[in-house]
Amino acid sequence: MATVLFDEATRKYPKTEVPAVDKVTLEIPDGEFLVLVGPSGCGKSTTLRMLAGLEPVDGGRILIDGHDQAGVRPRDRDIAMVFQSYALYPNMTAFENMAFALRNAKVEKAEVEQRVTEAAKILELEGLLTKKPGQMSGGQRQRVAMGRAIVRQPKVFCMDEPLSNLDAKLRVSTRSQIAQLQRRLGVTTVYVTHDQVEAMTMGHRVAVLKDGKLQQSDTPAKLYDEPVNTFVASFIGSPAITMTRSAVREGEVTIHGLPVSLDRSTLSAARGDVVVGFRPEAWQVVGAGEPGIDVAVDLVESLGSEAFVHGEPARSHDDATVAIGADRVTFKVIGKTDLDVGDTVRIAPIAEQAHVFDAESGMRLR
Amino acid sequence: MSGQAESAIQGQGRVGKVFGYAAMVAVLAVIAVPLFWIVVTSFKAHDHIYVRPAEYLPIPFTPENYSDVTTRIPFFAYFRNSVIITFFTAGIKIVLGVLSAYALSLLRFPGRGILFVVILAALMVPNQITIISNFALVAQLGWKNTFQGIIIPLAGVAFGTFLMRNQFLSLPHEIIEAARMDGAGPFKLLWRVVMPLSWPTLVAFSLITIVNEWNEYLWPFLMSDDERTAPLQVGLTMLQNNDGVTNWGPVMAGTVLTILPVLILFLVLQRQMIKGLTSGAVKS
């Protein structure tokens, strides 16, 4: 059990200008499940590998339980890692794979036996202990890799996209298993993923990285409800938030030609234009006579209990709205929908659920 | 698919097969014909060797050539020397090759890249160039007609270092990292993780090295004059030069006896060589 502190931790690969990890400061309390999430190349894996000691720290510090880890070898950090490829030893059986670290640490034979058996029970690996990785399925290998980490009873678990090699169904079930297991063992865990659903469902807290810089670290709910900038707003949430740029005039913004009144105190902080975002559930379908935006439906994703409708807003002549990214709107419909591709539907945003950002800096306005 | 296209593809396959088999027959002939001639001659009586037209079967069958070999030269002394020289030279080469490759691929130290280039450069220098200076040095040390005089100058390992280094570098680095995090020290990492994963390459390297050392001729020939240290390859020369006219029967018998140990070793190890061990390590 341990606390982890990244204190302006920086990693700059040789012969590159831009640091891969740029002054990341992040405190992880004892027993927390922290998810590092971000697009590919954002430095999340590098951050994890720095914690594990597999990557040097070029600036700042990383502390485990208050101790600076500079110069401490990976094997002396008491960290167990689960790799994306599992990295099992193919020449050893499942038992030997799990026992390897314990035997290296000169743990007594009886205790090795006991710990591995216990881990095997938790992970339902009992029948597989004598098998080698080559004889196992992907899911089984993944569980052995987990077992190898568990038996060590380390201070910190590091997991580098451990589910990305599993098929979709197995991924969902393993996702909850890992989260449950972590809650049960109470070991501080840093989990890297590019999958924001994993991030939102597994972690106590989620840290969003972009270009090596930490954008925001918060609970999943807070990230969703109060993203600090447009990047976090668009990265978290699926389908993505619909964002439009607009000028501010007397407490009103214009969303695809539709004037929307927003909280004046929020808007007053704006120096110029703002970016306004509405999540899919922040739209409602309105009648033809009411104010709204006419949207030409071009995709309907029906999930049974709900449906996501994607479409393009019909442009009016005086529409000065500039859409961010694709000029599209995505909204959610509860239950079944009879909307179909090619239909036109009138929708209006719910003003209270608007996310407002400064157009220049991209930062949230409060 | 139309029947015509199908038969065209089949026709192509057939032509390919014919060429494939032709190539195989050609390669086999290049290797097998001399081998066949060696074996046949080793069972021929002296006056049946130089005859026209050539006789393709040893009639009368003359196994005496084999006992001849062992009486006319101290065959078993040469054999013992060969085993000693091969065992130690190959042993040193394999150990040094694996250890140096391990250092050059998986340990980090300053000057690693330059060191590797230097070793590669050594690989470019033909043996014959260093032979004179080696000879002068070894003679000065008084090591002529000694085993260390034969073995030590032969034990340089640029090739093994190169081969094993590339093998080690091709291992999935996550496995190495996993082992490091699991607390494996450098030797445990090498012995329990890196070597088992590199088994097929190691076997191939060992086999090549053993065959090379067994067949080494020039250096032992320069270094040793008699059965105290000379290996079989040199001993065969003694057999050849004993008479005015070489009696090829015993020479061929000696050659067969010399080939046999390597052949057996090859048959034993070839399955290990082919067996891949990396499967299941990481998701492919």
XYZ file of C-alpha atoms in Angstrom:
650
model
C 0.000 0.000 0.000
C 1.437 3.301 -0.941
C 0.929 6.823 -2.105
C 2.419 7.953 -5.386
C 3.405 11.495 -6.245
C 4.439 12.774 -9.631
C 6.161 16.077 -8.982
C 6.656 17.915 -12.281
C 7.865 14.609 -13.735
C 9.309 15.105 -17.191
C 10.605 12.706 -19.827
C 12.377 13.947 -22.910
C 13.583 11.351 -25.375
C 17.027 11.986 -26.803
C 17.053 13.832 -30.125
C 13.543 15.207 -29.699
C 12.482 18.765 -29.079
C 9.214 18.242 -27.275
C 9.081 16.294 -24.016
C 7.018 13.099 -24.161
C 5.875 13.790 -20.612
C 5.872 17.442 -19.646
C 5.898 18.443 -15.974
C 3.153 16.114 -14.891
C 2.114 16.721 -11.308
C -0.281 14.200 -9.884
C -0.912 12.861 -6.420
C -2.338 9.388 -6.027
C -3.525 8.531 -2.517
C -3.155 5.085 -1.000
C -5.528 2.517 -2.477
C -6.722 4.665 -5.332
C -7.424 3.330 -8.811
C -6.164 6.054 -11.128
C -6.689 5.810 -14.865
C -4.353 7.612 -17.253
C -6.187 8.267 -20.472
C -5.486 10.143 -23.663
C -5.045 9.735 -27.400
C -2.124 7.718 -28.798
C 1.207 9.370 -28.263
C -0.020 11.541 -25.401
C 2.628 10.167 -23.047
C 0.399 8.050 -20.834
C 2.402 4.846 -21.267
C 5.651 6.742 -20.775
C 4.277 8.205 -17.542
C 3.464 4.720 -16.312
C 6.850 3.356 -17.332
C 8.559 6.195 -15.483
C 6.729 5.158 -12.338
C 7.789 1.548 -12.897
C 11.395 2.606 -13.396
C 11.526 1.379 -16.994
C 11.965 4.921 -18.261
C 14.257 7.544 -16.719
C 12.912 10.766 -15.239
C 14.609 13.719 -16.935
C 13.111 16.414 -14.769
C 11.083 16.593 -11.584
C 10.596 13.675 -9.244
C 8.483 10.621 -8.656
C 7.863 9.681 -5.043
C 6.463 6.451 -3.674
C 5.453 6.720 -0.029
C 7.399 9.956 0.133
C 10.631 8.420 -1.136
C 12.217 9.813 -4.275
C 12.605 6.965 -6.771
C 15.517 8.491 -8.681
C 18.133 5.802 -9.183
C 15.971 3.058 -7.699
C 15.944 0.016 -9.972
C 12.593 -1.369 -11.188
C 13.079 -4.538 -9.143
C 13.586 -2.521 -5.963
C 10.476 -0.381 -6.335
C 8.022 -3.077 -5.294
C 5.797 -2.386 -8.269
C 4.062 -5.071 -10.294
C 3.238 -4.423 -13.914
C 0.710 -5.955 -16.263
C 1.767 -5.467 -19.857
C -0.431 -5.048 -22.881
C 1.127 -8.133 -24.463
C 1.045 -9.919 -21.068
C 4.773 -10.685 -21.456
C 4.438 -14.139 -19.908
C 7.495 -16.381 -19.844
C 6.656 -18.951 -22.533
C 9.038 -21.558 -21.130
C 7.327 -21.603 -17.750
C 3.955 -22.955 -16.651
C 1.275 -20.641 -15.291
C 2.374 -21.584 -11.785
C 6.025 -20.854 -12.491
C 5.109 -17.576 -14.176
C 3.316 -16.434 -11.055
C 5.930 -17.831 -8.684
C 8.916 -16.354 -10.556
C 9.031 -13.048 -8.698
C 8.459 -14.713 -5.323
C 11.229 -17.223 -5.930
C 13.543 -14.398 -6.962
C 12.694 -12.679 -3.703
C 13.596 -15.900 -1.852
C 10.120 -16.328 -0.407
C 9.701 -19.660 1.359
C 8.417 -22.528 -0.735
C 5.263 -23.127 1.275
C 4.329 -19.476 1.096
C 4.939 -19.322 -2.649
C 2.639 -22.300 -3.041
C 0.010 -20.719 -0.844
C 0.078 -17.294 -2.486
C -0.042 -18.660 -6.025
C -2.883 -21.022 -5.149
C -4.807 -18.166 -3.619
C -4.287 -15.921 -6.634
C -5.281 -18.790 -8.915
C -8.497 -19.195 -6.938
C -9.347 -15.505 -7.202
C -8.687 -15.491 -10.946
C -10.234 -18.925 -11.615
C -6.959 -20.315 -12.897
C -6.878 -23.467 -10.783
C -7.071 -25.900 -13.704
C -4.430 -24.086 -15.713
C -1.490 -23.967 -13.322
C 0.485 -26.682 -15.103
C -0.124 -25.262 -18.570
C 2.269 -23.071 -20.492
C 1.167 -19.777 -22.067
C 1.214 -21.327 -25.549
C -1.581 -23.686 -24.516
C -3.847 -20.942 -23.194
C -6.422 -18.610 -24.702
C -5.961 -14.843 -24.710
C -8.260 -14.359 -21.735
C -6.441 -17.018 -19.731
C -3.064 -15.466 -20.472
C -4.412 -12.121 -19.387
C -5.495 -13.636 -16.069
C -2.105 -15.262 -15.540
C -0.513 -11.869 -16.129
C -2.856 -10.429 -13.499
C -2.008 -13.296 -11.167
C 1.688 -12.643 -11.596
C 1.093 -9.110 -10.349
C -1.235 -10.057 -7.492
C 0.968 -12.710 -5.870
C 3.679 -10.175 -5.260
C 1.432 -8.090 -3.019
C 3.220 -4.999 -4.273
C 2.894 -1.395 -3.231
C 1.596 -0.337 -6.627
C 0.045 -2.041 -9.648
C 0.919 -0.619 -13.032
C -1.317 -1.738 -15.877
C -0.559 -0.813 -19.459
C -3.674 -1.349 -21.567
C -4.139 -4.867 -20.221
C -7.464 -5.387 -21.962
C -6.719 -4.186 -25.462
C -5.858 -7.643 -26.770
C -9.127 -9.207 -25.645
C -12.264 -9.464 -27.736
C -15.061 -7.020 -26.993
C -17.216 -9.252 -24.801
C -14.357 -10.538 -22.693
C -13.078 -7.018 -22.337
C -16.309 -5.856 -20.703
C -16.387 -8.702 -18.179
C -12.668 -8.479 -17.406
C -13.023 -4.751 -16.966
C -15.373 -5.139 -14.034
C -13.338 -8.049 -12.635
C -10.188 -5.960 -12.514
C -12.007 -3.040 -10.918
C -13.574 -5.320 -8.295
C -10.279 -7.030 -7.614
C -8.560 -3.705 -7.090
C -11.256 -2.560 -4.643
C -10.883 -5.837 -2.779
C -7.085 -5.785 -2.575
C -6.911 -2.054 -1.992
C -3.597 -1.736 -3.823
C -2.807 1.654 -5.339
C -3.207 1.191 -9.077
C -2.229 3.210 -12.113
C -4.011 2.020 -15.211
C -3.262 3.233 -18.735
C -5.847 3.068 -21.477
C -6.902 4.910 -24.584
C -10.436 3.643 -24.155
C -12.475 6.299 -22.397
C -15.187 3.788 -21.442
C -12.570 1.853 -19.449
C -11.423 5.116 -17.939
C -14.909 6.175 -16.891
C -16.018 2.810 -15.518
C -12.919 1.556 -13.699
C -11.156 4.412 -11.974
C -11.753 6.321 -8.793
C -10.110 9.152 -10.646
C -9.173 9.736 -14.244
C -6.215 11.772 -15.430
C -6.469 13.046 -19.001
C -3.215 13.639 -20.851
C -2.564 15.378 -24.130
C 0.839 15.999 -25.729
C 2.564 14.952 -22.514
C 0.690 17.493 -20.448
C -1.822 16.692 -17.764
C -5.134 18.326 -18.668
C -7.332 17.358 -15.762
C -7.520 14.737 -13.061
C -10.865 14.216 -11.417
C -13.572 11.704 -10.700
C -15.251 10.352 -13.832
C -18.459 12.259 -13.025
C -16.641 15.533 -12.568
C -14.692 15.065 -15.811
C -17.927 14.559 -17.630
C -19.848 17.348 -15.950
C -17.098 19.941 -15.616
C -14.372 19.416 -18.193
C -11.700 22.071 -17.752
C -11.154 22.643 -21.450
C -12.459 21.785 -24.876
C -10.038 18.878 -25.255
C -11.273 17.087 -22.159
C -14.870 17.885 -23.089
C -14.490 16.323 -26.496
C -12.309 13.400 -25.372
C -14.574 12.259 -22.560
C -18.061 11.130 -23.501
C -19.243 8.861 -26.246
C -20.646 9.872 -28.633
C -18.727 13.099 -28.424
C -20.054 16.442 -27.340
C -21.291 18.817 -30.036
C -19.354 22.082 -29.929
C -19.940 25.319 -31.765
C -18.156 28.625 -31.725
C -20.234 31.711 -31.267
C -20.069 35.407 -30.527
C -21.634 36.619 -27.292
C -24.324 39.271 -27.464
C -26.292 40.353 -24.413
C -26.251 37.028 -22.648
C -27.022 35.134 -25.791
C -25.066 32.876 -28.045
C -26.075 31.547 -31.420
C -26.063 27.802 -31.975
C -26.554 26.927 -35.621
C -28.695 30.008 -36.073
C -30.684 29.495 -32.896
C -30.275 32.150 -30.186
C -29.690 30.545 -26.774
C -29.664 32.472 -23.504
C -26.921 31.419 -21.131
C -25.958 32.360 -17.607
C -24.749 35.970 -17.788
C -22.126 35.590 -15.080
C -20.496 32.774 -17.019
C -20.527 34.702 -20.262
C -19.193 37.813 -18.630
C -15.864 36.077 -18.155
C -15.496 35.702 -21.902
C -12.986 37.994 -23.539
C -14.198 37.310 -27.045
C -15.990 34.476 -28.727
C -16.956 31.398 -26.814
C -17.214 27.710 -27.638
C -20.435 26.162 -26.454
C -20.784 22.422 -26.071
C -23.866 20.292 -25.611
C -23.639 16.592 -24.817
C -25.999 14.244 -26.672
C -28.432 14.159 -23.740
C -28.542 17.956 -23.577
C -30.752 18.193 -26.645
C -34.472 17.668 -26.891
C -36.718 17.106 -29.865
C -39.208 19.969 -30.205
C -42.323 20.570 -32.266
C -42.196 22.207 -35.675
C -43.577 25.526 -34.379
C -41.100 25.928 -31.554
C -37.664 27.533 -31.809
C -35.002 25.015 -32.678
C -32.532 23.744 -35.244
C -33.614 21.608 -38.160
C -31.284 18.658 -38.468
C -31.023 16.316 -41.449
C -30.460 12.878 -39.970
C -27.581 10.968 -41.549
C -26.940 8.229 -39.005
C -28.997 6.515 -36.332
C -27.234 4.314 -33.766
C -29.955 2.422 -32.004
C -28.869 0.564 -28.879
C -32.367 -0.626 -27.958
C -32.874 1.267 -24.720
C -31.641 4.482 -26.294
C -30.515 5.778 -29.630
C -27.943 8.286 -30.789
C -28.938 10.351 -33.791
C -26.283 12.111 -35.844
C -27.168 14.778 -38.323
C -26.264 17.951 -40.096
C -27.990 21.187 -39.173
C -29.855 22.870 -42.009
C -28.257 26.256 -42.552
C -30.252 29.428 -42.469
C -29.046 32.444 -44.451
C -28.051 34.552 -41.514
C -26.273 31.724 -39.687
C -22.952 33.017 -38.439
C -22.256 29.918 -36.367
C -18.933 28.216 -36.822
C -19.002 24.561 -35.885
C -15.994 23.023 -34.200
C -14.727 19.978 -36.006
C -17.320 18.391 -38.226
C -20.371 20.494 -38.778
C -22.596 17.974 -37.076
C -24.923 17.481 -34.151
C -25.344 14.325 -32.099
C -28.264 13.892 -29.739
C -29.724 11.128 -27.625
C -33.245 9.758 -27.786
C -34.535 7.599 -24.957
C -36.182 4.354 -26.007
C -36.813 3.378 -29.597
C -36.850 6.012 -32.274
C -38.663 6.079 -35.566
C -36.220 8.596 -36.985
C -34.445 7.348 -40.041
C -31.662 8.508 -42.311
C -32.888 11.345 -44.515
C -35.511 12.581 -42.039
C -35.425 16.128 -40.762
C -36.016 16.749 -37.097
C -36.183 19.936 -35.053
C -34.149 19.950 -31.848
C -33.259 22.510 -29.217
C -30.465 22.525 -26.663
C -31.118 22.618 -22.921
C -29.392 25.841 -21.940
C -28.676 24.778 -18.346
C -26.516 21.885 -19.589
C -24.264 24.015 -21.759
C -20.494 23.771 -21.376
C -18.975 27.144 -22.125
C -15.326 27.631 -23.006
C -13.203 30.573 -24.007
C -12.677 30.322 -27.766
C -9.084 31.520 -27.645
C -7.680 29.527 -24.747
C -10.149 26.641 -24.840
C -10.490 26.906 -21.059
C -13.797 26.471 -19.261
C -15.616 29.626 -18.165
C -17.085 29.545 -14.711
C -13.308 -19.836 -61.252
C -13.296 -21.192 -64.788
C -11.780 -24.578 -65.462
C -9.221 -22.989 -67.745
C -7.888 -20.610 -65.116
C -7.800 -23.415 -62.599
C -5.748 -25.651 -64.819
C -3.446 -22.718 -65.613
C -2.747 -22.278 -61.913
C -2.295 -25.996 -61.509
C 0.037 -25.942 -64.495
C 2.037 -23.175 -62.867
C 2.208 -25.185 -59.664
C 3.424 -28.187 -61.587
C 6.201 -26.230 -63.327
C 7.213 -24.785 -59.971
C 7.318 -28.245 -58.477
C 9.455 -29.585 -61.294
C 11.978 -26.778 -60.827
C 11.892 -27.245 -57.094
C 12.654 -30.922 -57.345
C 15.315 -30.340 -59.988
C 17.072 -27.908 -57.655
C 16.813 -30.373 -54.804
C 18.293 -33.159 -56.940
C 21.146 -30.883 -58.027
C 21.977 -29.914 -54.440
C 21.713 -33.505 -53.318
C 24.054 -34.637 -56.111
C 26.682 -32.041 -55.201
C 26.663 -33.259 -51.612
C 25.799 -36.913 -51.967
C 27.963 -38.057 -54.854
C 31.323 -37.310 -53.178
C 29.991 -38.741 -49.928
C 28.864 -41.875 -51.708
C 32.279 -42.177 -53.380
C 34.053 -41.792 -50.025
C 31.973 -44.524 -48.415
C 32.297 -46.907 -51.363
C 36.035 -46.393 -51.661
C 36.506 -46.976 -47.948
C 35.306 -50.542 -48.480
C 37.364 -51.241 -51.616
C 40.504 -53.308 -51.823
C 43.621 -51.410 -52.917
C 43.710 -52.805 -56.484
C 40.038 -52.013 -57.075
C 40.395 -48.296 -56.513
C 42.380 -47.265 -59.590
C 40.467 -49.122 -62.272
C 38.743 -48.226 -65.494
C 35.830 -48.255 -65.866
C 35.138 -47.145 -62.321
C 33.515 -49.655 -60.009
C 30.451 -48.339 -58.251
C 30.186 -51.071 -55.663
C 32.922 -52.355 -53.343
C 33.423 -55.886 -54.562
C 35.137 -57.643 -52.930
C 33.886 -56.005 -49.719
C 36.994 -54.945 -47.756
C 36.265 -53.765 -44.195
C 39.985 -54.232 -43.398
C 40.567 -50.602 -44.450
C 38.962 -49.587 -41.169
C 41.215 -51.680 -38.976
C 44.091 -50.471 -41.144
C 43.381 -46.876 -40.146
C 43.668 -47.650 -36.477
C 46.934 -49.547 -36.874
C 48.792 -47.385 -39.359
C 48.284 -44.147 -37.432
C 47.508 -43.647 -33.722
C 43.883 -43.033 -34.670
C 42.488 -43.014 -31.154
C 45.072 -40.517 -29.956
C 44.082 -38.173 -32.783
C 40.430 -38.777 -32.025
C 40.971 -37.921 -28.370
C 42.808 -34.728 -29.366
C 39.973 -33.754 -31.684
C 37.439 -34.235 -28.920
C 39.515 -32.193 -26.471
C 40.122 -29.356 -28.917
C 36.526 -29.242 -30.132
C 35.065 -29.486 -26.653
C 37.108 -26.656 -25.201
C 37.180 -24.355 -28.216
C 33.468 -24.713 -28.861
C 32.731 -24.454 -25.150
C 34.696 -21.230 -24.759
C 33.202 -19.812 -27.950
C 29.641 -20.558 -26.905
C 30.032 -19.181 -23.391
C 31.864 -16.063 -24.557
C 29.475 -15.572 -27.460
C 26.385 -15.733 -25.271
C 27.827 -13.567 -22.510
C 29.213 -10.878 -24.817
C 25.999 -10.835 -26.859
C 24.003 -10.476 -23.652
C 26.102 -7.537 -22.544
C 25.906 -5.887 -25.955
C 22.162 -6.300 -26.277
C 20.567 -6.121 -22.849
C 22.961 -4.395 -20.486
C 23.502 -0.676 -20.676
C 27.017 0.717 -20.423
C 28.907 3.580 -22.070
C 30.707 2.723 -25.310
C 28.445 -0.213 -26.059
C 27.846 0.812 -29.653
C 31.527 1.410 -30.399
C 32.500 -1.913 -28.836
C 30.044 -3.722 -31.048
C 31.462 -2.062 -34.163
C 34.973 -3.102 -33.109
C 33.817 -6.691 -32.711
C 32.125 -6.555 -36.095
C 35.371 -5.252 -37.611
C 37.140 -8.300 -36.207
C 34.659 -10.412 -38.111
C 35.763 -8.774 -41.364
C 39.423 -9.764 -40.986
C 40.113 -13.146 -42.605
C 41.809 -15.756 -40.406
C 44.709 -16.139 -42.792
C 45.832 -12.573 -42.160
C 46.314 -13.037 -38.433
C 47.842 -16.481 -38.699
C 51.462 -15.411 -38.995
C 51.391 -13.019 -36.051
C 49.438 -15.552 -34.014
C 52.008 -18.192 -34.843
C 54.896 -15.951 -33.806
C 53.191 -15.089 -30.526
C 52.240 -18.644 -29.634
C 55.682 -19.957 -30.529
C 57.266 -17.277 -28.373
C 55.101 -18.347 -25.459
C 56.443 -21.872 -25.962
C 52.971 -23.160 -26.661
C 53.780 -25.170 -29.769
C 52.474 -28.701 -29.487
C 50.224 -27.782 -26.586
C 46.443 -27.737 -26.373
C 46.299 -24.157 -25.150
C 48.377 -23.174 -28.171
C 45.731 -24.626 -30.446
C 42.639 -23.687 -28.486
C 43.140 -20.119 -27.276
C 43.875 -18.431 -30.629
C 40.848 -20.210 -32.088
C 38.486 -19.095 -29.366
C 37.635 -15.614 -30.666
C 33.893 -15.247 -31.125
C 32.880 -12.301 -33.292
C 30.425 -14.427 -35.248
C 28.719 -15.865 -32.174
C 28.491 -12.449 -30.568
C 26.904 -11.050 -33.689
C 24.435 -13.916 -34.109
C 23.356 -14.129 -30.482
C 23.145 -10.367 -30.070
C 20.679 -10.132 -32.918
C 18.731 -13.014 -31.432
C 18.563 -11.351 -28.006
C 17.511 -8.051 -29.546
C 14.693 -9.782 -31.371
C 13.146 -11.002 -28.113
C 10.002 -9.138 -27.041
C 11.407 -6.447 -24.777
C 8.342 -6.503 -22.554
C 9.335 -9.986 -21.359
C 12.764 -8.702 -20.402
C 11.167 -5.761 -18.593
C 8.706 -8.071 -16.859
C 11.569 -10.230 -15.616
C 13.476 -7.183 -14.406
C 10.426 -6.001 -12.493
C 9.992 -9.502 -11.102
C 13.370 -9.071 -9.466
C 15.508 -11.217 -11.754
C 19.177 -10.241 -11.587
C 21.361 -10.189 -14.712
C 22.315 -13.865 -14.535
C 18.875 -15.102 -13.632
C 17.461 -13.011 -16.474
C 19.922 -14.612 -18.865
C 19.554 -18.132 -17.590
C 15.825 -18.390 -16.868
C 14.316 -16.043 -19.455
C 16.643 -15.022 -22.280
C 18.336 -18.390 -22.906
C 15.188 -20.536 -22.906
C 13.632 -18.141 -25.418
C 16.745 -18.268 -27.593
C 17.177 -22.036 -27.516
C 16.795 -22.734 -31.257
C 19.328 -20.046 -32.212
C 21.701 -21.188 -29.506
C 21.545 -24.774 -30.723
C 22.188 -23.660 -34.290
C 25.118 -21.519 -33.179
C 26.544 -24.376 -31.095
C 26.208 -26.834 -33.928
C 27.911 -24.530 -36.411
C 30.691 -23.863 -33.900
C 31.236 -27.540 -33.073
C 31.329 -28.553 -36.737
C 33.746 -25.710 -37.477
C 36.075 -26.612 -34.653
C 35.942 -30.290 -35.485
C 36.881 -29.548 -39.076
C 39.536 -26.961 -38.220
C 42.642 -27.865 -40.153
C 45.111 -25.090 -40.859
C 45.841 -23.816 -37.335
C 46.189 -27.213 -35.621
C 48.341 -28.332 -38.546
C 50.704 -25.405 -37.926
C 50.682 -25.851 -34.175
C 51.171 -29.571 -33.730
C 53.481 -32.134 -35.257
C 52.390 -35.399 -33.703
C 49.769 -37.433 -31.933
C 50.297 -35.669 -28.600
C 48.110 -32.758 -29.678
C 47.202 -33.069 -33.368
C 43.509 -33.614 -34.167
C 42.050 -36.161 -36.566
C 42.041 -33.775 -39.498
C 45.816 -33.512 -39.241
C 46.091 -37.236 -38.556
C 44.395 -37.998 -41.848
C 47.166 -36.141 -43.630
C 49.702 -38.334 -41.919
C 47.814 -41.337 -43.248
C 47.934 -39.954 -46.738
C 51.644 -39.243 -46.816
C 52.855 -42.454 -45.237
C 53.414 -44.318 -48.536
C 54.807 -43.106 -51.782
C 51.510 -43.832 -53.492
C 48.580 -42.991 -51.293
C 46.385 -45.961 -50.448
C 43.021 -44.297 -50.639
C 41.089 -47.145 -49.020
C 42.279 -46.476 -45.452
C 42.252 -42.699 -46.048
C 38.586 -42.889 -47.020
C 37.856 -45.161 -44.080
C 39.507 -42.602 -41.819
C 37.453 -39.845 -43.419
C 34.213 -41.723 -42.790
C 35.196 -42.251 -39.156
C 35.972 -38.550 -38.877
C 32.627 -37.471 -40.331
C 30.544 -39.820 -38.170
C 30.591 -37.976 -34.808
C 29.535 -34.687 -36.395
C 26.850 -36.415 -38.415
C 25.394 -38.052 -35.316
C 25.473 -34.771 -33.430
C 23.693 -33.054 -36.268
C 20.954 -35.668 -36.386
C 20.421 -35.364 -32.632
C 20.304 -31.563 -32.557
C 18.480 -30.700 -35.748
C 15.032 -31.168 -34.231
C 15.905 -28.813 -31.368
C 17.032 -26.290 -33.896
C 13.754 -26.277 -35.770
C 11.565 -26.250 -32.676
C 10.345 -22.727 -32.032
C 9.980 -21.748 -28.406
C 8.771 -18.188 -28.546
C 5.128 -19.093 -29.181
C 2.749 -17.899 -26.503
C 5.103 -15.344 -25.006
C 3.276 -12.337 -26.276
C 0.145 -12.102 -28.292
C 1.201 -12.238 -31.901
